[in-house]
């Protein structure tokens, strides 16, 4: 009853934060729609990208809804109608978030190109930045809205923990399929376009003669916008859920600790808006504005969280945990930036002069090396949060909440990248001239850096969230510790440690198989369509989009089945301690694989761009061709298999948490 009354006191403030976020989304959408003056050619290209993206999203959502329906029936049978309803509602909010982000991205790309043509770099940057803001603030707003309603209406329910877990499961299911399906789509199109267009035909990137170029641009939207948004949304919600569950068991000030993660998320949402608006008043360069928006938002969040924690009489160690969460996110992003945009990239580019083999060898070594420092930083963050939090594992969960509290601005910065990338493609295909392409290329290069940092942030937040979910699982299952010499636990750890490799293998193979089909199709069109290479005939873009769409939807099923069913099998065949071992093994290897793939893939991509900028012989040189081959390996690393690890460990943890509720 005390928790319920305390929630009622805070509900107006939480709902006000949700309202501010919702208004921000509407204003950003309206700002995109107020732009005009798109010429016929650019509009035609933009419409093709938007149509392809929405077609994929429609077909993907149908499959996800079928899976959601099946799982909802199982939840209804096991836990009742309330839990099933919450699961369906949670899935719907996640799907709506992805839809809004996709609509904004496919509108903002052409408007960014137009702004670059008419008004210059600063105007183009703001259009892309505000377009990414729709995704960022949708994630923060809908996540906080859903969690607030669940706590307000079900805090007194006898199965409150199960209801919370079902809410988290809905976000996890959508995120897993959106991330894997989008990743397979985008990278199969990208690899096919690069191998035939750049290496074989020798035509530039985003050349309208390349039949796979529209599919490539569509892939940027479905993978890097909707897929990344679903990933971060799931971490955002799951971190709050685990923190609430752990807070329930605390002996003192229970109500304050249960509600604290929602309060911090609300403060982070408002702080994100301050960071977004700061770019309107700080007349700086594009790169500085991206960084400053993030730093301003985090500074406002820490100041406001300090005020709330001290005003409520909570231990100052809680504030230290918030600082730890924010700093760990920034530091991991900086480490990622170093390995994907500094000296290692230049050395990787130089290795391309001796061929593709040395490029791939050196790229793998960079990816492996880049794992060490972030893992140590995350480990230190977990230990420090445990010590300073003063409430056991609750501090670890709260650190994850703090890291993700400013997700509105963090996701905005990440959502900017694919919009800028698409803007460059539209400028090239519409033939808007070198001056426009120079602006979009500069914005795209900046977007590549933010995307690499965003992946590092996603991986770091996924690890903290997975550890928080594991803590909630241990508490719910009554497990005080796992004995690594227990054969049941050891068996679970071995199985769990192997699963990230299996899912990585499946997703990498899916990209390879689909890319081969794309290569064959592009070759066929170059050969059979008269005048295509001369630029007097149009390629069949729709055929390439269809190849990526159907392959992605087909190939994402098996990894999803494995991630959902494996915890169930281990639980009923080997027991709850083996299930705990499964989560330990999957979390460790999954996180390390994700870091290695994301950073290695980013290094390969930027090494290719370093050569294309005119270094080491520039475009068309032997070093460039070798770098393109390396990038085709790195593409599914950083955008398909690596991101899938984030969702895998969180999905397995939340399925396990639901199982012990039985």
XYZ file of C-alpha atoms in Angstrom:
662
model
C 0.000 0.000 0.000
C 2.848 2.402 0.856
C 4.431 1.814 -2.559
C 1.106 2.543 -4.238
C 0.589 5.787 -2.305
C 4.169 6.877 -2.979
C 3.625 6.207 -6.693
C 0.460 8.300 -6.657
C 2.436 11.239 -5.273
C 5.038 10.946 -8.044
C 2.658 10.069 -10.871
C 1.954 13.706 -11.921
C 5.678 14.430 -12.208
C 6.394 11.223 -14.150
C 3.456 11.818 -16.438
C 4.629 15.410 -16.996
C 8.030 14.078 -18.141
C 6.258 11.664 -20.497
C 4.184 14.572 -21.814
C 7.320 16.636 -22.447
C 8.833 13.720 -24.358
C 5.664 13.203 -26.399
C 5.458 16.884 -27.295
C 9.124 16.794 -28.323
C 8.429 13.912 -30.707
C 5.456 15.746 -32.254
C 7.382 19.007 -32.649
C 10.337 17.243 -34.283
C 7.990 15.447 -36.672
C 6.258 18.714 -37.527
C 9.589 20.409 -38.143
C 10.486 17.722 -40.678
C 7.173 18.051 -42.470
C 7.415 21.840 -42.738
C 10.366 21.517 -45.118
C 9.483 21.885 -48.812
C 11.021 22.363 -52.233
C 12.075 18.786 -52.963
C 12.639 18.417 -56.705
C 11.137 15.579 -58.693
C 14.277 13.456 -58.992
C 15.246 13.569 -55.332
C 11.633 12.946 -54.329
C 11.489 9.886 -56.572
C 14.622 8.429 -54.961
C 13.392 9.271 -51.469
C 10.002 7.683 -52.179
C 11.714 4.500 -53.366
C 13.724 4.295 -50.124
C 10.675 5.023 -47.963
C 8.530 2.522 -49.858
C 11.156 -0.207 -49.526
C 11.648 0.494 -45.818
C 7.933 0.448 -45.049
C 7.394 -2.690 -47.121
C 10.067 -4.496 -45.139
C 8.716 -3.153 -41.858
C 5.189 -4.301 -42.713
C 6.293 -7.840 -43.541
C 8.633 -8.026 -40.540
C 5.932 -6.794 -38.176
C 3.514 -9.461 -39.418
C 5.992 -12.186 -38.474
C 6.747 -10.546 -35.120
C 3.027 -10.268 -34.360
C 2.582 -13.975 -35.099
C 5.396 -14.808 -32.652
C 3.950 -12.391 -30.083
C 0.556 -14.055 -30.446
C 1.963 -17.531 -29.840
C 3.957 -16.433 -26.793
C 0.958 -14.487 -25.459
C -1.104 -17.687 -25.564
C 1.600 -19.521 -23.590
C 1.770 -16.681 -21.041
C -2.032 -16.683 -20.720
C -1.980 -20.414 -20.004
C 0.858 -20.145 -17.456
C 0.240 -16.788 -15.770
C -3.226 -15.523 -16.704
C -4.806 -12.817 -18.806
C -3.195 -9.806 -17.096
C 0.360 -10.931 -17.813
C -0.550 -11.821 -21.411
C -2.159 -8.413 -21.931
C 0.884 -6.586 -20.535
C 3.163 -8.637 -22.808
C 1.120 -7.721 -25.902
C 0.940 -4.042 -24.898
C 4.704 -3.916 -24.354
C 5.340 -5.450 -27.773
C 2.995 -2.902 -29.326
C 4.828 0.038 -27.756
C 8.155 -1.274 -29.063
C 6.734 -1.747 -32.569
C 5.257 1.753 -32.507
C 8.616 3.203 -31.484
C 10.335 1.545 -34.446
C 7.616 2.686 -36.839
C 7.884 6.336 -35.772
C 11.662 6.297 -35.983
C 11.541 4.763 -39.458
C 9.007 7.310 -40.722
C 11.155 10.155 -39.450
C 14.376 8.740 -40.913
C 12.875 8.190 -44.372
C 11.553 11.762 -44.374
C 14.647 13.429 -42.949
C 17.118 11.876 -45.426
C 15.884 13.795 -48.473
C 15.296 16.946 -46.415
C 18.919 16.794 -45.260
C 20.029 16.623 -48.889
C 17.810 19.583 -49.772
C 19.101 21.616 -46.825
C 22.690 20.888 -47.899
C 21.874 22.146 -51.389
C 20.012 25.297 -50.325
C 21.379 26.366 -46.954
C 24.693 24.628 -46.282
C 26.217 22.296 -43.736
C 24.748 23.736 -40.529
C 21.156 23.544 -41.758
C 21.652 20.040 -43.149
C 23.155 18.873 -39.875
C 20.204 20.158 -37.848
C 17.677 18.429 -40.103
C 19.477 15.088 -39.727
C 19.955 15.663 -35.991
C 16.295 16.467 -35.393
C 15.288 13.514 -37.565
C 17.296 11.242 -35.287
C 15.632 12.965 -32.346
C 12.281 11.434 -33.254
C 13.710 7.963 -32.654
C 15.595 9.022 -29.537
C 12.691 10.688 -27.795
C 10.223 8.009 -28.874
C 12.410 5.402 -27.142
C 12.626 7.425 -23.928
C 8.985 8.524 -23.919
C 7.294 5.205 -24.632
C 9.610 3.285 -22.306
C 8.921 5.602 -19.377
C 5.208 5.770 -20.216
C 4.812 1.995 -20.184
C 6.769 1.490 -16.957
C 4.872 4.278 -15.178
C 1.491 2.792 -16.059
C 2.556 -0.713 -15.020
C 3.737 0.464 -11.606
C 0.721 2.675 -11.017
C -1.873 0.050 -11.902
C -0.186 -3.177 -10.814
C 2.091 -2.296 -7.883
C -0.371 -3.994 -5.518
C -0.933 -7.041 -7.719
C 0.086 -10.345 -6.144
C 2.018 -11.273 -9.319
C 3.611 -7.868 -9.789
C 7.084 -9.267 -10.555
C 5.688 -11.602 -13.223
C 3.764 -8.727 -14.810
C 6.930 -6.608 -14.903
C 8.862 -9.485 -16.451
C 6.212 -9.960 -19.142
C 6.461 -6.259 -19.953
C 10.211 -6.671 -20.437
C 9.776 -9.847 -22.469
C 7.629 -7.984 -24.998
C 10.402 -5.470 -25.655
C 13.000 -8.251 -25.880
C 11.079 -10.297 -28.462
C 10.560 -7.299 -30.737
C 14.166 -6.141 -30.314
C 15.648 -9.530 -31.162
C 13.744 -9.948 -34.412
C 14.042 -6.280 -35.402
C 17.797 -6.269 -34.798
C 18.560 -9.533 -36.571
C 16.094 -9.067 -39.440
C 17.222 -5.502 -40.036
C 20.885 -6.480 -39.773
C 20.590 -9.266 -42.331
C 18.709 -6.979 -44.721
C 21.094 -4.045 -44.550
C 24.342 -5.982 -44.788
C 23.312 -8.363 -47.551
C 22.370 -5.345 -49.663
C 25.524 -3.450 -48.702
C 27.873 -6.368 -49.395
C 26.211 -7.151 -52.720
C 26.343 -3.510 -53.820
C 30.025 -3.145 -52.862
C 31.343 -6.386 -54.328
C 29.793 -5.933 -57.765
C 29.573 -2.152 -57.939
C 32.937 -1.107 -56.523
C 35.172 -4.114 -57.079
C 33.869 -5.626 -60.323
C 32.210 -2.738 -62.184
C 34.438 -0.003 -60.737
C 31.575 2.452 -60.243
C 31.331 4.795 -57.228
C 29.366 4.123 -54.073
C 25.696 5.165 -54.311
C 25.880 5.207 -58.104
C 22.293 5.079 -59.463
C 23.355 2.475 -62.037
C 23.904 -0.059 -59.237
C 20.682 -2.100 -58.841
C 21.400 -2.742 -55.135
C 21.911 0.900 -54.174
C 18.309 1.578 -53.089
C 18.246 -1.660 -51.084
C 21.466 -0.493 -49.411
C 19.853 2.808 -48.425
C 16.733 1.028 -47.212
C 18.969 -1.191 -45.095
C 20.450 1.825 -43.320
C 16.947 2.687 -42.122
C 15.740 -0.779 -41.111
C 18.996 -1.859 -39.477
C 20.587 1.258 -38.007
C 17.388 3.121 -37.131
C 14.587 0.668 -36.314
C 16.957 -2.128 -35.259
C 19.192 0.013 -33.059
C 16.167 1.784 -31.592
C 14.566 -1.515 -30.588
C 17.873 -2.643 -29.042
C 18.302 0.472 -26.889
C 14.577 0.566 -26.024
C 14.833 -2.980 -24.698
C 17.889 -2.136 -22.576
C 16.179 1.004 -21.271
C 13.069 -0.861 -20.139
C 14.856 -3.984 -18.867
C 17.249 -1.932 -16.726
C 14.294 -0.271 -14.996
C 12.522 -3.605 -14.568
C 15.483 -5.343 -12.944
C 16.072 -2.349 -10.672
C 12.429 -2.367 -9.530
C 12.500 -6.129 -8.855
C 15.684 -5.836 -6.809
C 14.282 -2.823 -4.990
C 11.252 -4.825 -3.825
C 13.466 -7.034 -1.636
C 15.317 -4.184 0.074
C 14.523 -3.978 3.786
C 14.338 -0.197 4.219
C 12.771 2.677 2.264
C 11.383 0.129 -0.198
C 8.993 2.510 -1.948
C 11.686 5.069 -2.702
C 14.051 2.455 -4.108
C 11.325 0.875 -6.250
C 10.340 4.191 -7.815
C 13.892 5.594 -8.079
C 14.712 4.092 -11.515
C 11.588 5.715 -12.993
C 12.420 9.057 -11.411
C 15.970 8.939 -12.788
C 14.653 8.031 -16.245
C 12.231 10.967 -16.100
C 15.052 13.327 -15.117
C 17.134 11.893 -17.958
C 14.330 12.474 -20.466
C 14.006 16.136 -19.538
C 17.810 16.494 -19.503
C 17.950 14.985 -23.001
C 15.622 17.715 -24.221
C 17.935 20.334 -22.696
C 20.839 18.720 -24.562
C 18.871 18.753 -27.816
C 17.901 22.409 -27.460
C 21.440 23.428 -26.531
C 22.444 23.008 -30.170
C 20.064 25.818 -31.113
C 21.971 28.261 -28.908
C 25.557 27.017 -29.243
C 26.772 28.068 -32.675
C 29.494 25.433 -33.076
C 30.603 22.903 -35.662
C 28.660 19.697 -36.299
C 31.034 17.411 -34.390
C 31.112 19.760 -31.396
C 27.322 19.984 -31.342
C 26.944 16.202 -31.243
C 29.364 15.888 -28.348
C 28.044 18.903 -26.489
C 24.440 17.720 -26.716
C 25.450 14.481 -24.991
C 27.605 16.178 -22.352
C 25.010 18.876 -21.608
C 22.306 16.224 -21.189
C 24.451 14.119 -18.849
C 25.489 17.186 -16.848
C 21.849 18.212 -16.374
C 20.924 14.656 -15.441
C 23.622 14.365 -12.791
C 22.754 17.763 -11.316
C 19.035 16.972 -11.140
C 19.619 13.454 -9.800
C 21.868 14.882 -7.053
C 19.089 17.284 -6.102
C 16.484 14.518 -5.954
C 18.656 12.031 -4.050
C 19.663 14.546 -1.390
C 16.163 16.005 -1.074
C 14.728 12.535 -0.443
C 17.354 11.703 2.169
C 18.789 8.811 0.152
C 22.465 7.811 0.671
C 24.966 9.866 -1.315
C 26.363 6.582 -2.634
C 23.283 6.374 -4.881
C 24.456 9.543 -6.626
C 27.945 8.081 -7.003
C 26.358 5.103 -8.769
C 24.683 7.499 -11.213
C 28.061 9.106 -11.921
C 29.613 5.665 -12.455
C 26.898 4.683 -14.936
C 27.274 7.877 -16.980
C 31.076 7.848 -16.989
C 31.292 4.193 -18.021
C 29.076 4.897 -21.039
C 31.243 7.849 -22.089
C 34.525 5.988 -21.582
C 33.407 2.954 -23.567
C 32.326 5.268 -26.382
C 35.737 6.978 -26.373
C 37.576 3.635 -26.476
C 35.393 2.568 -29.377
C 36.111 5.852 -31.149
C 39.854 5.264 -30.790
C 39.786 1.776 -32.279
C 37.468 2.755 -35.146
C 38.770 6.183 -36.081
C 42.407 6.760 -35.130
C 45.868 5.199 -35.488
C 44.588 1.585 -35.653
C 42.484 2.492 -38.705
C 45.420 4.074 -40.517
C 47.570 0.991 -39.876
C 44.743 -1.217 -41.063
C 44.509 0.808 -44.270
C 48.267 0.447 -44.789
C 47.970 -3.323 -44.410
C 45.612 -3.278 -47.421
C 48.540 -2.451 -49.717
C 49.658 -6.083 -49.526
C 46.217 -7.491 -50.253
C 42.875 -8.478 -48.774
C 44.334 -11.277 -46.640
C 46.561 -8.978 -44.575
C 43.704 -6.489 -44.293
C 41.432 -9.144 -42.785
C 44.174 -10.454 -40.468
C 44.965 -6.978 -39.147
C 41.282 -6.104 -38.807
C 40.649 -9.211 -36.722
C 43.569 -8.316 -34.464
C 42.157 -4.810 -33.908
C 38.750 -6.253 -33.038
C 40.268 -8.699 -30.555
C 42.484 -6.100 -28.912
C 39.585 -3.665 -28.579
C 37.749 -6.081 -26.258
C 40.160 -5.807 -23.343
C 39.878 -2.212 -22.136
C 36.060 -1.890 -22.377
C 35.591 -5.174 -20.495
C 37.936 -4.004 -17.735
C 36.092 -0.673 -17.568
C 32.730 -2.413 -17.355
C 34.026 -4.783 -14.688
C 35.343 -1.864 -12.660
C 31.998 -0.070 -13.076
C 30.094 -3.103 -11.810
C 32.386 -3.438 -8.785
C 32.241 0.273 -7.969
C 28.435 0.359 -8.334
C 28.157 -2.640 -6.014
C 30.362 -0.988 -3.399
C 28.992 2.572 -3.500
C 25.367 1.583 -4.037
C 25.229 0.220 -0.507
C 22.324 -2.073 -1.366
C 24.060 -5.037 -2.940
C 23.234 -5.843 -6.553
C 20.655 -3.048 -6.639
C 23.539 -0.645 -7.241
C 24.558 -2.554 -10.396
C 21.031 -2.313 -11.784
C 20.865 1.378 -10.908
C 24.134 2.003 -12.776
C 22.514 0.526 -15.886
C 19.510 2.823 -15.405
C 21.797 5.852 -15.033
C 23.777 4.943 -18.157
C 20.528 4.738 -20.133
C 18.675 7.629 -18.470
C 19.711 10.104 -21.191
C 18.802 7.644 -23.942
C 16.763 10.397 -25.614
C 19.901 12.268 -26.670
C 22.103 9.179 -26.979
C 19.724 7.589 -29.479
C 19.307 10.931 -31.249
C 23.046 11.083 -31.893
C 23.036 7.492 -33.140
C 19.898 7.981 -35.271
C 21.581 10.937 -36.983
C 24.101 8.612 -38.675
C 21.890 6.627 -41.107
C 20.008 9.802 -42.067
C 23.251 11.539 -43.040
C 24.376 8.400 -44.901
C 21.155 8.272 -46.905
C 21.368 11.993 -47.629
C 24.725 11.417 -49.319
C 23.297 8.569 -51.368
C 20.376 10.705 -52.540
C 22.712 13.563 -53.471
C 24.848 11.173 -55.558
C 21.926 9.472 -57.291
C 20.160 12.771 -58.020
C 23.343 14.303 -59.444
C 23.225 17.395 -57.226
C 26.886 18.216 -57.724
C 30.171 17.985 -55.860
C 29.456 20.869 -53.477
C 26.348 19.158 -52.074
C 28.079 15.787 -51.940
C 31.017 17.342 -50.073
C 28.642 18.518 -47.332
C 26.797 15.196 -47.079
C 30.082 13.272 -47.093
C 31.318 15.347 -44.165
C 28.108 14.705 -42.258
C 28.273 11.007 -43.172
C 31.846 10.702 -41.883
C 30.735 12.226 -38.607
C 27.812 9.804 -38.580
C 30.162 6.840 -38.943
C 31.987 7.935 -35.798
C 28.761 8.421 -33.844
C 27.496 5.049 -35.070
C 30.644 3.331 -33.805
C 30.313 5.080 -30.449
C 26.615 4.200 -30.379
C 27.417 0.528 -30.848
C 29.919 0.702 -27.977
C 27.294 2.347 -25.798
C 24.707 -0.279 -26.794
C 27.092 -3.095 -25.894
C 28.068 -1.542 -22.566
C 24.469 -0.876 -21.590
C 23.512 -4.390 -22.703
C 26.117 -5.929 -20.388
C 25.011 -3.870 -17.386
C 21.362 -4.599 -18.179
C 22.057 -8.330 -18.567
C 23.880 -8.359 -15.227
C 20.977 -6.510 -13.631
C 18.510 -9.031 -15.068
C 20.734 -11.866 -13.868
C 20.703 -10.340 -10.395
C 16.908 -10.196 -10.482
C 16.843 -13.814 -11.695
C 19.112 -14.947 -8.826
C 16.940 -13.196 -6.294
C 13.688 -14.572 -7.712
C 15.135 -18.096 -7.923
C 16.568 -17.922 -4.392
C 20.120 -18.544 -5.622
C 22.699 -17.004 -3.292
C 25.683 -18.182 -5.315
C 26.773 -20.467 -8.145
C 29.482 -23.065 -7.568
C 31.594 -23.229 -10.704
C 32.689 -26.789 -9.744
C 29.089 -27.985 -9.606
C 28.755 -30.157 -12.768
C 25.228 -28.845 -13.414
C 26.373 -25.240 -13.230
C 29.458 -26.020 -15.311
C 27.332 -27.688 -17.978
C 25.085 -24.639 -18.099
C 28.077 -22.326 -18.453
C 29.471 -24.380 -21.335
C 26.154 -24.378 -23.188
C 25.633 -20.677 -22.537
C 29.153 -19.803 -23.639
C 28.648 -21.650 -26.922
C 25.328 -20.022 -27.822
C 26.698 -16.610 -28.912
C 29.001 -18.428 -31.331
C 26.089 -20.413 -32.738
C 23.895 -17.337 -33.235
C 26.850 -15.428 -34.734
C 27.466 -18.284 -37.155
C 23.830 -18.384 -38.226
C 23.577 -14.636 -38.783
C 26.932 -14.391 -40.598
C 25.941 -17.271 -42.861
C 22.591 -15.632 -43.517
C 24.296 -12.450 -44.692
C 26.706 -14.457 -46.853
C 23.943 -16.485 -48.514
C 21.758 -13.449 -49.146
C 24.686 -11.350 -50.372
C 25.501 -14.084 -52.899
C 21.942 -13.889 -54.243
C 22.295 -10.118 -54.398
C 25.596 -10.377 -56.272
C 24.030 -12.716 -58.833
C 21.084 -10.362 -59.325
C 23.265 -7.276 -59.764
C 25.495 -9.117 -62.235
C 22.411 -10.283 -64.140
C 21.053 -6.775 -64.464
C 24.391 -5.355 -65.596
C 24.535 -8.076 -68.236
C 20.911 -8.219 -69.407
C 19.622 -4.629 -69.199
C 20.834 -2.723 -72.293
C 22.241 0.724 -71.543
C 22.428 0.224 -67.772
C 26.180 0.798 -67.488
C 25.919 3.720 -69.898
C 23.282 5.364 -67.704
C 20.561 5.345 -70.357
C 18.404 2.686 -68.651
C 17.106 2.278 -65.103
C 17.926 -0.794 -62.985
C 15.277 -2.903 -61.268
C 15.688 -1.662 -57.699
C 12.571 -3.452 -56.453
C 13.990 -6.882 -57.266
C 17.039 -6.282 -55.037
C 14.850 -4.978 -52.213
C 12.692 -8.105 -52.467
C 15.745 -10.404 -52.271
C 16.967 -8.767 -49.052
C 13.476 -8.597 -47.561
C 12.486 -12.229 -47.958
C 15.911 -13.559 -47.030
C 16.076 -11.445 -43.877
C 12.600 -12.489 -42.736
C 13.320 -16.155 -43.355
C 16.761 -16.220 -41.767
C 15.822 -14.405 -38.540
C 13.487 -17.192 -37.367
C 16.009 -19.851 -36.274
C 18.181 -17.587 -34.050
C 14.999 -16.351 -32.379
C 13.766 -19.873 -31.699
C 17.135 -20.798 -30.163
C 17.240 -17.748 -27.905
C 13.699 -18.317 -26.602
C 13.677 -22.117 -26.309
C 17.169 -22.835 -24.961
C 16.582 -21.409 -21.449
C 13.349 -23.410 -21.239
C 15.117 -26.635 -22.228
C 18.007 -26.114 -19.805
C 15.649 -25.186 -16.958
C 13.503 -28.297 -17.274
C 16.286 -30.735 -18.158
C 19.187 -29.517 -15.977
C 17.602 -27.329 -13.295
C 17.686 -23.755 -12.093
C 21.401 -23.729 -11.171
C 22.321 -24.881 -14.668
C 20.108 -22.085 -16.005
C 22.105 -19.626 -13.902
C 25.308 -21.043 -15.390
C 23.802 -20.661 -18.876
C 23.276 -16.944 -18.275
C 26.812 -16.477 -16.927
C 28.405 -18.200 -19.934
C 26.217 -16.414 -22.498
C 26.751 -12.985 -20.918
C 30.550 -13.280 -20.838
C 31.151 -14.638 -24.325
C 28.288 -12.664 -25.859
C 29.599 -9.350 -24.597
C 33.155 -10.051 -25.740
C 32.021 -11.226 -29.160
C 29.848 -8.133 -29.536
C 32.770 -5.816 -28.759
C 35.167 -7.664 -31.047
C 32.749 -7.676 -33.971
C 31.494 -4.109 -33.569
C 34.949 -2.540 -33.225
C 36.606 -4.747 -35.841
C 33.808 -4.040 -38.312
C 33.982 -0.303 -37.641
C 37.750 -0.324 -38.191
C 37.374 -2.144 -41.545
C 34.716 0.343 -42.661
C 36.733 3.426 -41.747
C 39.934 1.990 -43.258
C 38.085 1.734 -46.561
C 36.871 5.323 -46.221
C 40.391 6.470 -45.302
C 41.664 5.134 -48.621
C 38.663 6.548 -50.520
C 39.568 9.984 -49.133
C 42.659 9.899 -51.390
C 45.194 8.103 -49.228
C 47.315 5.113 -50.358
C 46.265 5.486 -53.994
C 42.626 6.384 -53.415
C 39.620 4.837 -55.104
C 40.303 2.109 -57.628
C 43.763 1.270 -56.279
C 44.763 -2.246 -55.229
C 44.705 -1.128 -51.593
C 41.155 0.155 -52.057
C 39.960 -3.121 -53.552
C 41.514 -5.040 -50.657
C 39.884 -2.667 -48.158
C 36.489 -3.178 -49.812
C 36.867 -6.940 -49.340
C 37.749 -6.393 -45.683
C 34.754 -4.118 -45.287
C 32.436 -6.795 -46.661
C 33.600 -9.022 -43.790
C 33.264 -6.188 -41.299
C 29.754 -5.186 -42.387
C 27.924 -8.233 -40.959
C 30.337 -8.181 -38.004
C 29.349 -4.698 -36.857
C 25.739 -4.476 -38.042
C 24.332 -8.014 -37.843
C 26.110 -10.573 -35.671
C 27.687 -8.167 -33.166
C 24.444 -6.333 -32.311
C 22.573 -9.654 -32.127
C 24.715 -10.560 -29.110
C 23.306 -7.621 -27.150
C 19.754 -8.856 -27.557
C 20.654 -12.529 -27.133
C 22.001 -12.209 -23.588
C 19.159 -9.930 -22.471
C 16.450 -12.082 -24.056
C 17.801 -15.264 -22.468
C 18.012 -13.517 -19.090
C 14.446 -12.233 -19.170
C 13.061 -15.600 -20.364
C 14.909 -17.194 -17.439
C 13.460 -14.621 -15.055
C 9.973 -15.464 -16.297
C 10.604 -19.194 -15.906
C 11.446 -18.959 -12.222
C 8.154 -17.110 -11.769
C 6.441 -20.438 -12.413
